[in-house]
XYZ file of C-alpha atoms in Angstrom:
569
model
C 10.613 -2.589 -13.089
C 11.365 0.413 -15.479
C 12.869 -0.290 -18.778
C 16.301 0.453 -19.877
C 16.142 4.090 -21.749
C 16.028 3.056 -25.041
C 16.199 5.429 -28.433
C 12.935 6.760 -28.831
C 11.452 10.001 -30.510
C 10.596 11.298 -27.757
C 11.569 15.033 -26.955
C 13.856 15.371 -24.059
C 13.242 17.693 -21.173
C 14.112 18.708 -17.527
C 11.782 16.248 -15.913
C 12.925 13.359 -18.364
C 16.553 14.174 -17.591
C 15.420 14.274 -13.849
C 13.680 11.194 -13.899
C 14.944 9.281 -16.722
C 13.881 5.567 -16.213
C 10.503 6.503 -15.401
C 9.942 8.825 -17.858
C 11.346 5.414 -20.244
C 8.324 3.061 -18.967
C 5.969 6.099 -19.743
C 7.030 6.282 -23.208
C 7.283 2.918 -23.389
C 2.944 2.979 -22.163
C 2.734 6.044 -24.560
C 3.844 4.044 -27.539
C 5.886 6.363 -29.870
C 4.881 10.580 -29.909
C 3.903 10.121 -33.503
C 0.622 8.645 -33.791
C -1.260 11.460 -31.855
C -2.586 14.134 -33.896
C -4.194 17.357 -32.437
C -6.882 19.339 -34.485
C -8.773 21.802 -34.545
C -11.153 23.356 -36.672
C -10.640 27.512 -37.451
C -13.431 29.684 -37.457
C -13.302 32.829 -38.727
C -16.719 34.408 -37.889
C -19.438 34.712 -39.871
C -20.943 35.582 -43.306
C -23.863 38.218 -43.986
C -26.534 35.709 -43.695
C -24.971 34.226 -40.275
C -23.702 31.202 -41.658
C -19.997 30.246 -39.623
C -16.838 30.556 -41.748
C -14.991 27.632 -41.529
C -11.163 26.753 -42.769
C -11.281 23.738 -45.203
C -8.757 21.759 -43.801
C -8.330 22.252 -39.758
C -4.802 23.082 -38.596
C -3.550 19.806 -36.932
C 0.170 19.039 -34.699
C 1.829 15.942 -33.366
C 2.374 15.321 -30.088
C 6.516 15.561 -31.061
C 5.058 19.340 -31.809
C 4.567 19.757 -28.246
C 8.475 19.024 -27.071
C 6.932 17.174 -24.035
C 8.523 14.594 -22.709
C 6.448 11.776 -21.953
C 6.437 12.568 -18.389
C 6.166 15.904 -18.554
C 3.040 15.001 -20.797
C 1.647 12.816 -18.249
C 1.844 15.479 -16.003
C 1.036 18.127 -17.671
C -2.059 16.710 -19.330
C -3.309 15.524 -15.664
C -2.620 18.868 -13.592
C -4.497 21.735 -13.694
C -1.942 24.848 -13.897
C -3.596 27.804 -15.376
C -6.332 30.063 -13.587
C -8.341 32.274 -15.619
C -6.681 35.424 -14.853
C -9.649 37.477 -15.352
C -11.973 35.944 -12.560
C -10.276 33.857 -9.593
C -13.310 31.504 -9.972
C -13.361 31.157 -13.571
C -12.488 27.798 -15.782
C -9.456 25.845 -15.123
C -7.207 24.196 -17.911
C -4.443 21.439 -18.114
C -1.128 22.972 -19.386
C -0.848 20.531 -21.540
C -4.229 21.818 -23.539
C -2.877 25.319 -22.903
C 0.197 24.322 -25.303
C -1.481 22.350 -27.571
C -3.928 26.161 -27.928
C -1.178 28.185 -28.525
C 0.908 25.964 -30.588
C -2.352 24.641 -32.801
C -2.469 28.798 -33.055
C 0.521 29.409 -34.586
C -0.144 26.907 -37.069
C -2.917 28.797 -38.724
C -2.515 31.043 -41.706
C -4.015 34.801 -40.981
C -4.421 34.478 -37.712
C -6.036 38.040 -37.364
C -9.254 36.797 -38.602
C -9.456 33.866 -36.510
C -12.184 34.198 -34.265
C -12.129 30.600 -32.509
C -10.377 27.218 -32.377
C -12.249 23.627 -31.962
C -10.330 21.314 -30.994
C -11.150 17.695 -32.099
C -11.642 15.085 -29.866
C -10.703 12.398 -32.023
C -8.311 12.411 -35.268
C -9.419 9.580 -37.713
C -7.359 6.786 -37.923
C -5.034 8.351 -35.476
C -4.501 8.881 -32.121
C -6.679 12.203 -30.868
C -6.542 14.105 -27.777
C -9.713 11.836 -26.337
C -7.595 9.037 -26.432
C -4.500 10.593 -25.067
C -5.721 12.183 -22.246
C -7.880 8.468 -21.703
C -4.125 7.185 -21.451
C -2.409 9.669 -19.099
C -5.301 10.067 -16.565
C -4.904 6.002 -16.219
C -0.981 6.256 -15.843
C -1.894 9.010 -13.434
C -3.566 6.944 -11.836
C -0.586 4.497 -11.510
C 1.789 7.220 -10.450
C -0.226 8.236 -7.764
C -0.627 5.003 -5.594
C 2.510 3.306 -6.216
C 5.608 4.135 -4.473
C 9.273 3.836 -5.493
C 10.493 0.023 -5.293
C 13.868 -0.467 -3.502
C 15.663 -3.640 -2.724
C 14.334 -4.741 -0.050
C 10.626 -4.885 -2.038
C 12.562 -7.748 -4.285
C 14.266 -9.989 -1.768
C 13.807 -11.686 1.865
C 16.406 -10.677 3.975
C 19.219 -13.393 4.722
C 21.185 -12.174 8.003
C 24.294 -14.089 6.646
C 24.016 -11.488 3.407
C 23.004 -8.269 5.681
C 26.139 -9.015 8.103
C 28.380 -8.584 4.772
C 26.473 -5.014 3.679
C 26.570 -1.830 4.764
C 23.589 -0.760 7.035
C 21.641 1.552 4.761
C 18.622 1.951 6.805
C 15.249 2.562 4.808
C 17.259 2.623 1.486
C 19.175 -0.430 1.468
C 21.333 -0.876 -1.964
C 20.244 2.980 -3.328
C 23.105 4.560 -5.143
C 23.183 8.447 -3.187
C 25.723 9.440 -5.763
C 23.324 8.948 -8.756
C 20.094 10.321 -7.130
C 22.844 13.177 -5.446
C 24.237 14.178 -9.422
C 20.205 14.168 -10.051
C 19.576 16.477 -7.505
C 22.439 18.965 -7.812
C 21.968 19.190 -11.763
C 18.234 20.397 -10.936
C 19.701 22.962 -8.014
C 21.974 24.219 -11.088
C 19.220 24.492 -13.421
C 17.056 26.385 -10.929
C 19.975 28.848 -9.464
C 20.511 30.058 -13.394
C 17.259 30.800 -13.987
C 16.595 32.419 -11.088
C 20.014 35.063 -11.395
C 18.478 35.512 -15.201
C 15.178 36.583 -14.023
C 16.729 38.463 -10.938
C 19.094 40.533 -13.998
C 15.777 41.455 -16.034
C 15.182 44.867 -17.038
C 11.863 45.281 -18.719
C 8.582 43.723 -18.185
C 8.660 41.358 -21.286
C 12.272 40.221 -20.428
C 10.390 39.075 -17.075
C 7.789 37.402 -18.440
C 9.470 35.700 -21.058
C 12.382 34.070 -17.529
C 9.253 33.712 -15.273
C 7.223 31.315 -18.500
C 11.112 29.718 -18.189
C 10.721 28.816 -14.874
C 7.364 26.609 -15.205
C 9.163 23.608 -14.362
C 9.838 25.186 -11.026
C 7.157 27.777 -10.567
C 3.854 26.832 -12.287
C 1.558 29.914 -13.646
C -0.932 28.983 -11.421
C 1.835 29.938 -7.988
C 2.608 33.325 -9.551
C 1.923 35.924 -7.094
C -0.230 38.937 -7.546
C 2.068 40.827 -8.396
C 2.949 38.892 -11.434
C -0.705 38.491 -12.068
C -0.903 42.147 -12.174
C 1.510 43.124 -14.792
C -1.206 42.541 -17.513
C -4.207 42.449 -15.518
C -7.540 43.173 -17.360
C -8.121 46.951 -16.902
C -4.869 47.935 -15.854
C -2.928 51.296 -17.008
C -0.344 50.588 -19.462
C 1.747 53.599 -18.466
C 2.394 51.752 -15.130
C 3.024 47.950 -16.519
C 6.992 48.529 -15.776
C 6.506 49.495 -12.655
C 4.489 47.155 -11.623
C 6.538 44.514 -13.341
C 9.541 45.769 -10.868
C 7.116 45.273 -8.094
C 6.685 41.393 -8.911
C 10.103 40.835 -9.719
C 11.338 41.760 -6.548
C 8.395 39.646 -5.073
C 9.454 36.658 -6.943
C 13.132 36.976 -6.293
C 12.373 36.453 -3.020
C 9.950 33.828 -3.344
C 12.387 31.902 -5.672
C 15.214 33.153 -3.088
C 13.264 31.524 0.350
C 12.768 28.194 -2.138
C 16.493 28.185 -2.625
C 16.660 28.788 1.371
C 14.724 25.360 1.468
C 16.471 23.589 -0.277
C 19.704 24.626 0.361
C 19.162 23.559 4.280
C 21.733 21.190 5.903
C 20.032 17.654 7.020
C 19.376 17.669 10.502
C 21.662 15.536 12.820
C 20.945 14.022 16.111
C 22.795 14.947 19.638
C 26.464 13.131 19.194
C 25.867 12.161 14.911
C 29.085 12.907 13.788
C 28.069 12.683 9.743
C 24.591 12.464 7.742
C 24.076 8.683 7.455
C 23.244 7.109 3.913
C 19.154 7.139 4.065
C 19.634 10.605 5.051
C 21.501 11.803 2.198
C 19.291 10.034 -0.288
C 16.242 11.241 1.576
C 17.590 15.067 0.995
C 18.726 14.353 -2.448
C 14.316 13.351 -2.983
C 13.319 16.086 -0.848
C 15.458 18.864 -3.283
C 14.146 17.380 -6.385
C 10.509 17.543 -4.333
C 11.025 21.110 -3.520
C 11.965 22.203 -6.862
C 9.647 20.367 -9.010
C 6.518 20.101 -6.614
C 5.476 17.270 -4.211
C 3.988 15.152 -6.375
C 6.772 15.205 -8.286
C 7.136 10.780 -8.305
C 11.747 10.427 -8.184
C 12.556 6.697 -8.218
C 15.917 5.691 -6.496
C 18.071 3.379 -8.250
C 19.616 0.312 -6.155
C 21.378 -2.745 -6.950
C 21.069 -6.242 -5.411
C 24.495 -6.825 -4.596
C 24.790 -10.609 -3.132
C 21.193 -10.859 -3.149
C 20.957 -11.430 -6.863
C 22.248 -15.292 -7.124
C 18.930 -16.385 -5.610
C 17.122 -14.028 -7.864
C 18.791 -14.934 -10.880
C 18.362 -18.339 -9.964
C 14.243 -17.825 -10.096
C 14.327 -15.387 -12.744
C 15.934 -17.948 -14.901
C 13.044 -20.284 -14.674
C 10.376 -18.893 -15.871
C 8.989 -22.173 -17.558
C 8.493 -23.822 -14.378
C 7.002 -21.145 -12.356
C 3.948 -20.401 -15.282
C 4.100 -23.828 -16.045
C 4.924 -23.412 -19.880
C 2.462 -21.257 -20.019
C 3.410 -16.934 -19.264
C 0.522 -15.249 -19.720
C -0.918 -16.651 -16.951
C 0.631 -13.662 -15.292
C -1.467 -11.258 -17.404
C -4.923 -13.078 -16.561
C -3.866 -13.439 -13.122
C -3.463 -9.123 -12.727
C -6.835 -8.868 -14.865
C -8.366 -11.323 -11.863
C -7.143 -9.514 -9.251
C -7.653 -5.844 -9.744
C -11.143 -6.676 -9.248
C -10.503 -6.583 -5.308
C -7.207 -4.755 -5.115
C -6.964 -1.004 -5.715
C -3.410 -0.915 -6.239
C -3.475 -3.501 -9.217
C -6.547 -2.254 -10.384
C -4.819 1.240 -11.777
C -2.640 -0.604 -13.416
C -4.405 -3.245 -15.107
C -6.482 -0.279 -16.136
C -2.659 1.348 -17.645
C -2.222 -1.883 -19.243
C -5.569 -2.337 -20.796
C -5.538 1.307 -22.285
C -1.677 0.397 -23.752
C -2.881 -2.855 -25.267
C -6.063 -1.057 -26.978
C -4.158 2.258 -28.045
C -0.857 1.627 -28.266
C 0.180 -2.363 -28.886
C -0.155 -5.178 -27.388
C 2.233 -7.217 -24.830
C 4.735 -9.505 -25.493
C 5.633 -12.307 -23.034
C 9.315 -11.202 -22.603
C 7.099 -8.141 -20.627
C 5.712 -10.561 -17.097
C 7.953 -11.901 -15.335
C 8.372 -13.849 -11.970
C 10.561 -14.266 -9.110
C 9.529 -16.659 -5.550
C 11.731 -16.486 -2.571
C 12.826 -19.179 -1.444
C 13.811 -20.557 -4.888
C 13.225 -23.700 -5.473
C 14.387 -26.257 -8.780
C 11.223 -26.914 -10.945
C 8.578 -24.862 -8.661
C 5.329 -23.427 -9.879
C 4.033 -19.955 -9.110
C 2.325 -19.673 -5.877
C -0.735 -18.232 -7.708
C -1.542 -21.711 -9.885
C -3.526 -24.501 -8.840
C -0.075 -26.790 -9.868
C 1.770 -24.991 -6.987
C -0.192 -26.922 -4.653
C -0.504 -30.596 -5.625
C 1.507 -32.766 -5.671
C 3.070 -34.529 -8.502
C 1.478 -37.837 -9.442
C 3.245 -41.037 -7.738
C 4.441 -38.904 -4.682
C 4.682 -40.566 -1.723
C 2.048 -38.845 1.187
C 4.464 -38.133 4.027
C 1.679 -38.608 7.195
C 3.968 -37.200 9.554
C 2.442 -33.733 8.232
C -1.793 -34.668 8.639
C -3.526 -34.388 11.854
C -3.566 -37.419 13.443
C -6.967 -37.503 13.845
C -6.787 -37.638 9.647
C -5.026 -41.249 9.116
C -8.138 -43.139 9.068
C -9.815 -40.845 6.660
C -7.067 -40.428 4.496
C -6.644 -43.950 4.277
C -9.761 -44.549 2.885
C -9.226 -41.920 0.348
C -5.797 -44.083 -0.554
C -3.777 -40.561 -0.105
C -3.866 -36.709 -0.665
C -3.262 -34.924 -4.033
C -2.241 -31.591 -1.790
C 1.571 -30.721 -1.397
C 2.844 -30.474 2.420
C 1.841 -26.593 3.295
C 4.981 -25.453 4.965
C 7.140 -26.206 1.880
C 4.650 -24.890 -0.575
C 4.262 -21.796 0.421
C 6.768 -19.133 -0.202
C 8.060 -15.954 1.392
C 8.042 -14.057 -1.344
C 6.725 -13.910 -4.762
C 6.810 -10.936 -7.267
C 4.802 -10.143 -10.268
C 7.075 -8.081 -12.579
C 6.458 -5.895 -15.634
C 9.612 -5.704 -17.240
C 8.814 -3.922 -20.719
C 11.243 -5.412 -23.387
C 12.499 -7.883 -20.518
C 14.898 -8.491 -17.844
C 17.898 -11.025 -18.159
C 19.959 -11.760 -15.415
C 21.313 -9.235 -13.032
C 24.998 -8.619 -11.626
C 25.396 -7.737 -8.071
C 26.472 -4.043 -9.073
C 23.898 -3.484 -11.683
C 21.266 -0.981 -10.374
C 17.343 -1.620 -11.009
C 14.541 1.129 -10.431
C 10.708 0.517 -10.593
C 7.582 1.448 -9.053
C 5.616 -0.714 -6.159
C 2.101 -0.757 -7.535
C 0.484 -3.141 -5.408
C 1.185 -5.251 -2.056
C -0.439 -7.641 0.915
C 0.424 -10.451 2.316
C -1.540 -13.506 1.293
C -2.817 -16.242 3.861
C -2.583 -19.561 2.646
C -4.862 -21.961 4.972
C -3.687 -26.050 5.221
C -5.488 -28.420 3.502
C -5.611 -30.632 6.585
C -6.703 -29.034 9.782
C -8.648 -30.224 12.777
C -11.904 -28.311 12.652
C -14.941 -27.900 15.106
C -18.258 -26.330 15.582
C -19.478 -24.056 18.497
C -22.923 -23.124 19.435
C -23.817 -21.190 22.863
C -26.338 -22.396 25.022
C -28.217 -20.149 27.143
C -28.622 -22.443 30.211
C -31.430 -21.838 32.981
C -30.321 -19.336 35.413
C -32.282 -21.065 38.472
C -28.512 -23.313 38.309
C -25.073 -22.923 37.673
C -24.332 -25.011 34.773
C -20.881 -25.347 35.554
C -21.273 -27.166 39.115
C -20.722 -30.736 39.117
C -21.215 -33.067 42.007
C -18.650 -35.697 42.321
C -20.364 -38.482 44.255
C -17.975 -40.929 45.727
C -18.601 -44.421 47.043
C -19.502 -44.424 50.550
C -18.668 -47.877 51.452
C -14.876 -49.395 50.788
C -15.355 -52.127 48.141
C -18.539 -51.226 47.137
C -19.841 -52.969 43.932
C -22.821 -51.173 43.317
C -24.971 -47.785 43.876
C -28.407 -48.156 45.537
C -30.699 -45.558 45.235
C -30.716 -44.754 48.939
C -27.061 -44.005 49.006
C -27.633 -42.044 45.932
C -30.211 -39.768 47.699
C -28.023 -39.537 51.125
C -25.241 -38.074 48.694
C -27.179 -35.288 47.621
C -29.243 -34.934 51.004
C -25.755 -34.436 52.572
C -24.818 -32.303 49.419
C -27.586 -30.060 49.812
C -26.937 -29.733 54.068
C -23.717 -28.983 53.358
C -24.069 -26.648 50.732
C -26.539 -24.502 53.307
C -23.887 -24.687 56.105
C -20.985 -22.867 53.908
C -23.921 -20.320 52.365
C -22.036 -17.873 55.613
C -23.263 -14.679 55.587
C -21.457 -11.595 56.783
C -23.314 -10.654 59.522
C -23.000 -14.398 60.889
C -19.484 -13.942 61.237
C -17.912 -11.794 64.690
C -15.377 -9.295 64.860
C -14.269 -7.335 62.387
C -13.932 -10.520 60.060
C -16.741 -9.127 57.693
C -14.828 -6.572 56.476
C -12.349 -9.007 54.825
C -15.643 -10.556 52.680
C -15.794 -11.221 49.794
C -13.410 -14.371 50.145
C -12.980 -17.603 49.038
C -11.278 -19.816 52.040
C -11.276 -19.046 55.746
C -9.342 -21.752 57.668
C -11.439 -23.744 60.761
C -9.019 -22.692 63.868
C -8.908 -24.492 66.876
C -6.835 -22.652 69.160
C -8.428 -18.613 68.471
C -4.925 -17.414 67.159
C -6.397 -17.130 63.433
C -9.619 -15.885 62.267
C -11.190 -18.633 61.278
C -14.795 -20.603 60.723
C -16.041 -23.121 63.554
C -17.510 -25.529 61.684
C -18.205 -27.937 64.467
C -20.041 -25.192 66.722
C -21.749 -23.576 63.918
C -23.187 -27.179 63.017
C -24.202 -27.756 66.804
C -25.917 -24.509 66.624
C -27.726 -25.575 62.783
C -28.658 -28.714 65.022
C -30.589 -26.912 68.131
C -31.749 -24.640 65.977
C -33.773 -27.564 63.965
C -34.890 -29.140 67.437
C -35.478 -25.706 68.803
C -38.085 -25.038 65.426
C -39.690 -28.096 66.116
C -40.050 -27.811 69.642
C -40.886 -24.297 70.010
C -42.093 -21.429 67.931
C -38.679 -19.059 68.656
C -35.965 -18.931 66.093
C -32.022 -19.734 67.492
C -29.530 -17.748 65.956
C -26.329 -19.240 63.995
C -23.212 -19.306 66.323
C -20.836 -16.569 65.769
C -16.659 -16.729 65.623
């Protein structure tokens, strides 16, 4: 959760003012502008024996010199945004290093004679550009996976509370007016500098708007015919004309952006009015127009009645770390080693605690839905054990369990279903949150998310193997032998080996093939149960006759060297 905007020394600019509580937690990960110092060594060719002519002292800035804001540094110094205008394919630069060039330039004294800049990686005791850039490629990093947190990230939804609120669809709680004042101020900004450029007269007067309009048209999206204006090689009697020829090209490419974002929002057949996700949707997609589409905006929201149960966690943080909150800081180190997400920012965090300074406690905090009086932290080992002289409720353990678990004399493990909560959050709240009011708007990024399977200490178990049984029989046949005599006391072995004799008969006399059966019954085969008819009206198997037939067959065979066929239907 981003910070309140606190005094800083920070330079404000159009992103910051666009973006203000993000831009905050970046200068709050930045530490204060002051500490970074950029320098360079001057060279000023060489003597008569070859030996390099070096400045004493190298020319050296802050990074307040550079009137970034801290996001516009973050972005700037991660963002490559100048081509080498001489070759398409030639070396690419951040613009942050391109400002920190030209303004380390016009720092030095006779700048005629200077034949080269070094810059210096690191600055002594200070903060170089090494470490900088080190910083803002890991808060980069951050920006780039996370997404913007919204209310319903930092509560479980109650249908009692949602039947009071307004449906908001995917941006439940977002203020549209703020993000809409956000939006329009940018469109302002934007319109203006586009009429100045459009009133430009001379080619310098047009370069001087179009280096204006970075923000919204980055050196590196000029078209050709900007490009061309002071293209190596070209005729200098011609530079105003060709500077007419790209303004008029950029007029209209600034004019067709405009078009963009200028475009009404879309209704359905019969949608009488935008609804609220779609105006704050529109309100993102302007700034995201304007200022590029990686451009991170962050949607401010409020809890409304949704923040007594999260004051009522928030307020205990004893309980849920156990006396003890920087458990919350080794828990993120532990777990960025196997989540992405929380990986890029315990590698922000790390960086801000070796550069800048370290943590205080006031920056973790917790909140578990539902909230419970005196509860630990779902992460801890506490959360799941019960306290010592609680009674085991056995109404909850497999009954299978009782036996075991009385000879253990009881379980140490807390009752899974009221352990476990719905919802726990891991907050970074730089310089802390207290207690929210229902109308008080938060705004923060999502770095990281899953949902978390808890298994139950108690749980029937078993073990499988397969068994690749003989195919020569069906392992799943059984033979249910039944007494054959009422009142019978024992088996003999005789009756046992009539059973399967008459088993084995029988099992031969249903073994029907098709062409055993008349008529056009065959063509109803393969199938399962054909009923023994007596009277012809139903197709049906003659048991009797076919076993009459089985019977002269086996006297014909041993009387006679001739075969009898089965009996047909």
């Amino acid at each position: 959760v981003c910070p309140p905007l606190l005094a800083d020394h920070w330079p404000q600019d159009r992103k910051s003012r666009t973006e203000p509580a993000l831009n905050a937690w970046l200068a709050h990960m930045l530490g204060e502008p002051g500490p970074y110092v950029f320098s360079a060594v001057v060279h000023r060719g060489q003597t008569a024996e070859g030996n390099p002519i070096i400045d004493a002292e190298p020319v050296a800035v802050t990074l307040s010199d550079l009137s970034y804001s801290a996001l516009s540094a973050i972005l700037a110094a991660t963002t490559i945004s100048r081509i080498s205008r001489s070759a398409m394919t030639g070396p690419a630069e951040t613009g942050f290093r391109g400002r920190l060039a030209a303004e380390l330039a016009s720092r030095v004294v006779d700048p005629r004679s200077v034949t080269g800049l070094d810059i210096n990686q690191e600055a002594g005791e200070a903060l170089g550009l090494a470490h900088f850039e080190a910083l803002a490629t890991t808060l980069r990093a951050v920006l780039d996976k996370a997404r913007p947190l919204t209310r319903k990230d930092l509560v479980v939804p109650d249908d009692a509370i949602e039947d009071t609120l307004p449906d908001e669809g995917e941006y439940p709680g977002v203020v549209a007016a703020e993000l809409r004042a956000r939006a329009d101020d940018l469109i302002a900004d934007f319109v203006a500098l586009k009429n100045a450029l459009g009133a430009t007269v001379t080619a310098n007067d047009l370069l001087a708007r179009l280096s204006a309009l970075e923000d919204f048209l980055p050196s590196a999206s000029w078209p050709q015919q900007a490009v061309a204006i002071d293209a190596p090689g070209a005729d200098p009697i011609g530079r105003e004309q060709r500077a007419d020829i790209a303004r008029a090209a950029i007029t209209a490419l600034l004019q067709e952006k405009l078009d963009a974002v200028n475009a009404p929002i879309a209704l359905l057949d019969l949608q009488p009015a935008p609804t609220h996700g779609q105006q704050v949707l529109q309100a993102i997609d302007q700034i995201q127009l304007l200022m590029g589409k990686d451009f991170p905006v962050l949607p401010r929201f409020s809890l409304g009645a949704y923040s007594a149960e999260f004051n009522a966690s928030l307020s205990e943080q004893d309980a849920l770390t156990r006396n003890d909150p920087w458990r919350v800081a080794g828990w993120i180190a532990q777990l960025a080693r196997v989540r992405d997400g929380l990986d890029g920012f315990a590698g922000a965090l790390l960086a801000h605690e070796t550069l800048v300074a370290l943590s205080a406690v006031e920056d973790f905090k917790l909140v578990q839905y539902p909230h419970r009086s005196g509860q630990a932290w779902a992460a801890l080992p506490e959360a799941w054990r019960e306290e010592e002289g609680t009674a085991l409720d056995i109404k909850q353990v497999p009954e299978e369990l009782h036996a075991y678990l009385a000879q253990q004399g009881g379980t140490p493990y807390k009752d899974i279903n009221r352990a476990a909560p719905k919802l726990a959050l891991a907050l970074h709240t730089p310089s802390g949150l207290e207690a929210v009011t229902p109308d008080m708007t938060l705004v923060g990024l999502v770095c990281d998310e899953w949902p978390e399977f808890i298994p139950d200490p108690f749980q029937t178990a078993a073990i499988s193997f397969h068994y690749d049984a003989p195919g020569a029989r069906p392992p799943q046949s059984v033979l249910l032998a039944l007494p054959p005599r009422l009142g019978q006391e024992h088996w003999n072995f005789s009756d046992v080996l009539d059973v399967l004799h008459e088993a084995w008969d029988l099992a031969r006399l249903r073994a029907v093939r098709p062409r055993d059966l008349g008529s056009g019954l065959g063509l109803l085969l393969p199938g399962n149960y054909l009923p023994q008819s007596y009277t012809g009206d139903l197709p049906g198997v003659r048991a009797l006759e076919m076993a009459r037939k089985a019977l002269r067959q086996k006297i014909g065979i041993a009387t006679q060297a001739t075969v009898v066929p089965l009996g047909k239907i």
